[in-house]
Amino acid sequence: MTQTGKIELMAPAGSFESLQAAIDNGADSVYFGVAQLNMRARASINFTIDDLPEIVRRCEAKNIRTYLTLNTIIYDHDLSIIKTLLDAAKKAGITAVIAMDQAVIAYARQINMEVHISTQINITNIETVKFYALFADTMVMSRELSLRQVKKICEQIEKEQIKGPSGNLVEVEIFGHGALCMAVSGKCYMSLHSHNSSANRGACKQNCRKKYTVIDQETGVEMELDNQYIMSPKDLCTLDFLDQVIDTGIKVLKIEGRGRAPEYVATVIKTYREAIDAYYEGNFTRERVKTWMNELKKVYNRGFWSGYYLGQKLGEWSNVDGSKATQKKVYLGKGMHYFPKSKIAEFKIDAYDLTLGDTILITGPTTGAKEFQLTEMLVNDEKKEKAVKGDSVTIPLDFRIRLSDKLYKIVPTQQPENA
């Protein structure tokens, strides 16, 4: 729970671009992985041990909590790396570690570091909460629980005054938005069996996202399927019933997406920030929900469903390969220079064209993800309405850009029929 009394909005960070996007758009906390010992080892850029002080520096400046994910299966040869990483995290001032392996939990407690129990543990009842309260202050519930079950656990924690090592009541965290898979709380062996690439070591090949034909081996009859992507669930979205989610008594709402682009983090966090604030201000209305849902549809998604929170017995499966986002980014060029006195940014156009009125996106490790409509520019030092490949473009900006920054324009996505 944040100091304001609101639930904590927890953002994913798979890169410095996404980290900054989370900071700029209202996250209360961020979670991230380092090297190969996290569940998104291959899906995101990931940070290094040397990045930890900079992550803490940026977040502490905005009073944002920092969580290191170390929630994969751990083997003996990983143990020395785990200790080195946890020691570095402790020294850098990382708030807590998200863990599932007892070796990680034990060493974190040994060095007096706050522990959060990963959803990989699959906590589904109050007795399991009591057990892990010996080691952890926050626990992520199983994704298969209903809101009614989550609410009962929260009520029991309060009633029985179940406290973690910090002496405070245990905080309940649930996933609020993002990708779901066919596995139980993230545990899957399909990728391991098919490619010797373990999802439980952060190396999922996403077999379940592919299109399959199901054939009865005895009769040779092909089964008729209403949906071709029978193992690829739609993305979880709780925004349209966020009031019910908050009413359960949870303290942390986690947004999935460490493998997503920075503009995804910016849009989703900004939208949920507005929705959470509206709830506490008494302005959470159906009209606003409709507007927020349209914003969420703009960025990567496989379609939305409510997971098991509202009691559905079966999943809802995606009917497209990949994203159903209503818009996409098109690369235009890169940052060249920033003139601080005049607050002018210069970009080199490497591809496609740029026209006044376009919605543009600028991303970078320090910039994060900034999206806005282009209302003014100079093309090769002349006022023009259009720039093409090879042109130099200057744009008035109230934030500094760097050579690592990239310029995109946002365009509508052509959706296939029945998507």
Coordinates of C-alpha atoms in Angstrom, one line a residue, residues 36-37 72-84 101 103 201:
Q36 CA 19.5 -14.8 -17.0
L37 CA 17.9 -15.5 -13.7
T72 CA 13.3 -18.9 -11.9
I73 CA 14.2 -22.4 -11.0
I74 CA 17.7 -22.3 -9.4
Y75 CA 20.4 -25.0 -9.8
D76 CA 23.6 -25.5 -7.8
H77 CA 25.7 -23.7 -10.3
D78 CA 23.5 -20.6 -9.9
L79 CA 24.0 -20.3 -6.2
S80 CA 27.1 -18.1 -6.2
I81 CA 25.6 -15.9 -8.9
I82 CA 22.4 -15.5 -6.7
K83 CA 24.4 -14.4 -3.7
T84 CA 26.5 -12.0 -5.7
D101 CA 13.2 -20.8 -4.8
A103 CA 17.7 -20.8 -1.8
R201 CA 14.3 -20.6 -16.6

